[in-house]
Amino acid sequence: MGASEKDPEIPDPQVRERAVARRYTAAYKARILEEYERLDKAGKGALLRREGLYSSLISSWRTARDHGAEQALARPVGRPKADPRDRQIDALQAEVERLRVKGTPAPAGAVGWGQCLKK
């Protein structure tokens, strides 16, 4: 077999079947941004080539970092407080279910929705 004749069942090891998007950790982004901001123009280009990055990624990471820092500082620390209405809703739903299972009739003076609409 020559170089031009390839077995169709053997995949080419140089080409991926499907491109995979790279994912970057927050620590990696922070390290690259810190290093990028310390370098001169030639050094910045060398860093981008070495890491295989585009300048647009640096711009978006910088924007996200700056925006995220503002949000992180504005957000209160710790776990969000529980809404007291949720506890009340749970209690009322439990009471409705208990009354439904028990089969308790409505109080004597109670008017149902159907009766209200007929008037």
PDB file of C-alpha atoms in Angstrom:
ATOM      1  CA  MET A   1       0.000   0.000   0.000  1.00  0.00           C
ATOM      2  CA  GLY A   2       1.287   3.453  -0.887  1.00  0.00           C
ATOM      3  CA  ALA A   3       0.900   6.688   1.020  1.00  0.00           C
ATOM      4  CA  SER A   4      -2.099   7.725  -1.113  1.00  0.00           C
ATOM      5  CA  GLU A   5      -3.969   4.457  -0.545  1.00  0.00           C
ATOM      6  CA  LYS A   6      -5.427   4.380   2.972  1.00  0.00           C
ATOM      7  CA  ASP A   7      -7.653   1.831   4.590  1.00  0.00           C
ATOM      8  CA  PRO A   8     -11.040   3.553   5.126  1.00  0.00           C
ATOM      9  CA  GLU A   9     -11.584   1.648   8.383  1.00  0.00           C
ATOM     10  CA  ILE A  10      -8.465   3.062  10.059  1.00  0.00           C
ATOM     11  CA  PRO A  11      -9.084   6.613  11.306  1.00  0.00           C
ATOM     12  CA  ASP A  12      -6.480   9.280  10.647  1.00  0.00           C
ATOM     13  CA  PRO A  13      -4.725   9.936  13.983  1.00  0.00           C
ATOM     14  CA  GLN A  14      -3.986  13.552  13.001  1.00  0.00           C
ATOM     15  CA  VAL A  15      -7.627  14.615  12.696  1.00  0.00           C
ATOM     16  CA  ARG A  16     -10.202  14.458  15.444  1.00  0.00           C
ATOM     17  CA  GLU A  17     -13.608  13.146  14.534  1.00  0.00           C
ATOM     18  CA  ARG A  18     -15.266  16.100  16.196  1.00  0.00           C
ATOM     19  CA  ALA A  19     -13.784  19.346  17.435  1.00  0.00           C
ATOM     20  CA  VAL A  20     -13.872  19.786  21.189  1.00  0.00           C
ATOM     21  CA  ALA A  21     -14.183  23.257  22.684  1.00  0.00           C
ATOM     22  CA  ARG A  22     -11.449  24.006  25.186  1.00  0.00           C
ATOM     23  CA  ARG A  23     -12.499  24.734  28.743  1.00  0.00           C
ATOM     24  CA  TYR A  24     -10.456  26.920  30.994  1.00  0.00           C
ATOM     25  CA  THR A  25     -10.461  26.924  34.783  1.00  0.00           C
ATOM     26  CA  ALA A  26     -10.836  30.155  36.720  1.00  0.00           C
ATOM     27  CA  ALA A  27      -7.306  29.766  38.092  1.00  0.00           C
ATOM     28  CA  TYR A  28      -5.885  29.398  34.570  1.00  0.00           C
ATOM     29  CA  LYS A  29      -7.769  32.480  33.371  1.00  0.00           C
ATOM     30  CA  ALA A  30      -6.566  34.527  36.338  1.00  0.00           C
ATOM     31  CA  ARG A  31      -2.958  33.401  35.818  1.00  0.00           C
ATOM     32  CA  ILE A  32      -3.026  34.207  32.100  1.00  0.00           C
ATOM     33  CA  LEU A  33      -4.669  37.608  32.670  1.00  0.00           C
ATOM     34  CA  GLU A  34      -2.098  38.511  35.319  1.00  0.00           C
ATOM     35  CA  GLU A  35       0.786  37.472  33.086  1.00  0.00           C
ATOM     36  CA  TYR A  36      -0.740  39.167  30.018  1.00  0.00           C
ATOM     37  CA  GLU A  37      -1.152  42.493  31.806  1.00  0.00           C
ATOM     38  CA  ARG A  38       2.496  42.494  32.954  1.00  0.00           C
ATOM     39  CA  LEU A  39       3.932  41.984  29.439  1.00  0.00           C
ATOM     40  CA  ASP A  40       4.757  44.452  26.664  1.00  0.00           C
ATOM     41  CA  LYS A  41       3.181  44.175  23.200  1.00  0.00           C
ATOM     42  CA  ALA A  42       5.678  41.618  21.847  1.00  0.00           C
ATOM     43  CA  GLY A  43       5.430  39.554  25.014  1.00  0.00           C
ATOM     44  CA  LYS A  44       1.639  39.557  24.836  1.00  0.00           C
ATOM     45  CA  GLY A  45       1.747  38.153  21.309  1.00  0.00           C
ATOM     46  CA  ALA A  46       4.234  35.487  22.378  1.00  0.00           C
ATOM     47  CA  LEU A  47       2.019  34.506  25.311  1.00  0.00           C
ATOM     48  CA  LEU A  48      -1.043  34.187  23.062  1.00  0.00           C
ATOM     49  CA  ARG A  49       0.866  32.033  20.567  1.00  0.00           C
ATOM     50  CA  ARG A  50       2.406  29.871  23.296  1.00  0.00           C
ATOM     51  CA  GLU A  51      -0.965  29.212  24.952  1.00  0.00           C
ATOM     52  CA  GLY A  52      -2.904  28.981  21.669  1.00  0.00           C
ATOM     53  CA  LEU A  53      -5.301  31.776  22.650  1.00  0.00           C
ATOM     54  CA  TYR A  54      -6.926  34.658  20.821  1.00  0.00           C
ATOM     55  CA  SER A  55      -6.910  38.250  22.030  1.00  0.00           C
ATOM     56  CA  SER A  56     -10.719  38.201  22.023  1.00  0.00           C
ATOM     57  CA  LEU A  57     -10.600  35.587  24.797  1.00  0.00           C
ATOM     58  CA  ILE A  58      -8.401  37.860  26.876  1.00  0.00           C
ATOM     59  CA  SER A  59     -10.866  40.726  26.364  1.00  0.00           C
ATOM     60  CA  SER A  60     -13.882  38.629  27.338  1.00  0.00           C
ATOM     61  CA  TRP A  61     -12.069  37.157  30.368  1.00  0.00           C
ATOM     62  CA  ARG A  62     -11.060  40.648  31.508  1.00  0.00           C
ATOM     63  CA  THR A  63     -14.642  41.920  31.151  1.00  0.00           C
ATOM     64  CA  ALA A  64     -16.020  38.915  33.002  1.00  0.00           C
ATOM     65  CA  ARG A  65     -13.441  39.319  35.756  1.00  0.00           C
ATOM     66  CA  ASP A  66     -14.202  43.008  36.216  1.00  0.00           C
ATOM     67  CA  HIS A  67     -17.963  42.487  36.092  1.00  0.00           C
ATOM     68  CA  GLY A  68     -17.792  39.437  38.345  1.00  0.00           C
ATOM     69  CA  ALA A  69     -15.678  41.246  40.914  1.00  0.00           C
ATOM     70  CA  GLU A  70     -18.285  44.003  41.211  1.00  0.00           C
ATOM     71  CA  GLN A  71     -21.074  41.464  41.619  1.00  0.00           C
ATOM     72  CA  ALA A  72     -19.112  39.385  44.107  1.00  0.00           C
ATOM     73  CA  LEU A  73     -18.431  42.406  46.303  1.00  0.00           C
ATOM     74  CA  ALA A  74     -22.056  43.577  46.165  1.00  0.00           C
ATOM     75  CA  ARG A  75     -23.457  40.165  47.087  1.00  0.00           C
ATOM     76  CA  PRO A  76     -23.940  39.459  50.804  1.00  0.00           C
ATOM     77  CA  VAL A  77     -21.684  36.799  52.261  1.00  0.00           C
ATOM     78  CA  GLY A  78     -23.104  33.449  53.305  1.00  0.00           C
ATOM     79  CA  ARG A  79     -26.180  31.485  52.531  1.00  0.00           C
ATOM     80  CA  PRO A  80     -29.326  33.382  51.469  1.00  0.00           C
ATOM     81  CA  LYS A  81     -31.968  33.648  54.143  1.00  0.00           C
ATOM     82  CA  ALA A  82     -35.020  31.399  53.864  1.00  0.00           C
ATOM     83  CA  ASP A  83     -38.210  33.143  52.800  1.00  0.00           C
ATOM     84  CA  PRO A  84     -40.743  32.915  55.661  1.00  0.00           C
ATOM     85  CA  ARG A  85     -43.539  32.695  53.089  1.00  0.00           C
ATOM     86  CA  ASP A  86     -42.208  29.318  51.969  1.00  0.00           C
ATOM     87  CA  ARG A  87     -42.692  27.909  55.465  1.00  0.00           C
ATOM     88  CA  GLN A  88     -46.229  29.320  55.597  1.00  0.00           C
ATOM     89  CA  ILE A  89     -47.072  27.890  52.157  1.00  0.00           C
ATOM     90  CA  ASP A  90     -45.813  24.458  53.216  1.00  0.00           C
ATOM     91  CA  ALA A  91     -47.907  24.567  56.399  1.00  0.00           C
ATOM     92  CA  LEU A  92     -51.049  25.594  54.508  1.00  0.00           C
ATOM     93  CA  GLN A  93     -50.539  22.925  51.857  1.00  0.00           C
ATOM     94  CA  ALA A  94     -50.088  20.308  54.572  1.00  0.00           C
ATOM     95  CA  GLU A  95     -53.301  21.483  56.261  1.00  0.00           C
ATOM     96  CA  VAL A  96     -55.234  21.348  52.971  1.00  0.00           C
ATOM     97  CA  GLU A  97     -53.974  17.840  52.319  1.00  0.00           C
ATOM     98  CA  ARG A  98     -54.846  16.777  55.865  1.00  0.00           C
ATOM     99  CA  LEU A  99     -58.390  18.130  55.496  1.00  0.00           C
ATOM    100  CA  ARG A 100     -58.764  16.552  52.061  1.00  0.00           C
ATOM    101  CA  VAL A 101     -57.754  13.129  53.391  1.00  0.00           C
ATOM    102  CA  LYS A 102     -59.908  13.502  56.484  1.00  0.00           C
ATOM    103  CA  GLY A 103     -62.926  14.515  54.402  1.00  0.00           C
ATOM    104  CA  THR A 104     -63.923  17.335  56.731  1.00  0.00           C
ATOM    105  CA  PRO A 105     -66.813  19.342  55.296  1.00  0.00           C
ATOM    106  CA  ALA A 106     -66.476  23.102  54.982  1.00  0.00           C
ATOM    107  CA  PRO A 107     -67.648  25.239  57.919  1.00  0.00           C
ATOM    108  CA  ALA A 108     -71.332  26.208  57.901  1.00  0.00           C
ATOM    109  CA  GLY A 109     -70.824  29.839  56.867  1.00  0.00           C
ATOM    110  CA  ALA A 110     -68.289  29.116  54.142  1.00  0.00           C
ATOM    111  CA  VAL A 111     -69.219  29.974  50.565  1.00  0.00           C
ATOM    112  CA  GLY A 112     -67.633  28.007  47.731  1.00  0.00           C
ATOM    113  CA  TRP A 113     -66.353  29.570  44.525  1.00  0.00           C
ATOM    114  CA  GLY A 114     -69.193  28.076  42.559  1.00  0.00           C
ATOM    115  CA  GLN A 115     -71.749  29.792  44.760  1.00  0.00           C
ATOM    116  CA  CYS A 116     -69.950  33.126  44.498  1.00  0.00           C
ATOM    117  CA  LEU A 117     -69.972  32.999  40.710  1.00  0.00           C
ATOM    118  CA  LYS A 118     -73.708  32.185  40.503  1.00  0.00           C
ATOM    119  CA  LYS A 119     -74.727  35.444  42.212  1.00  0.00           C
TER     120      LYS A 119
END
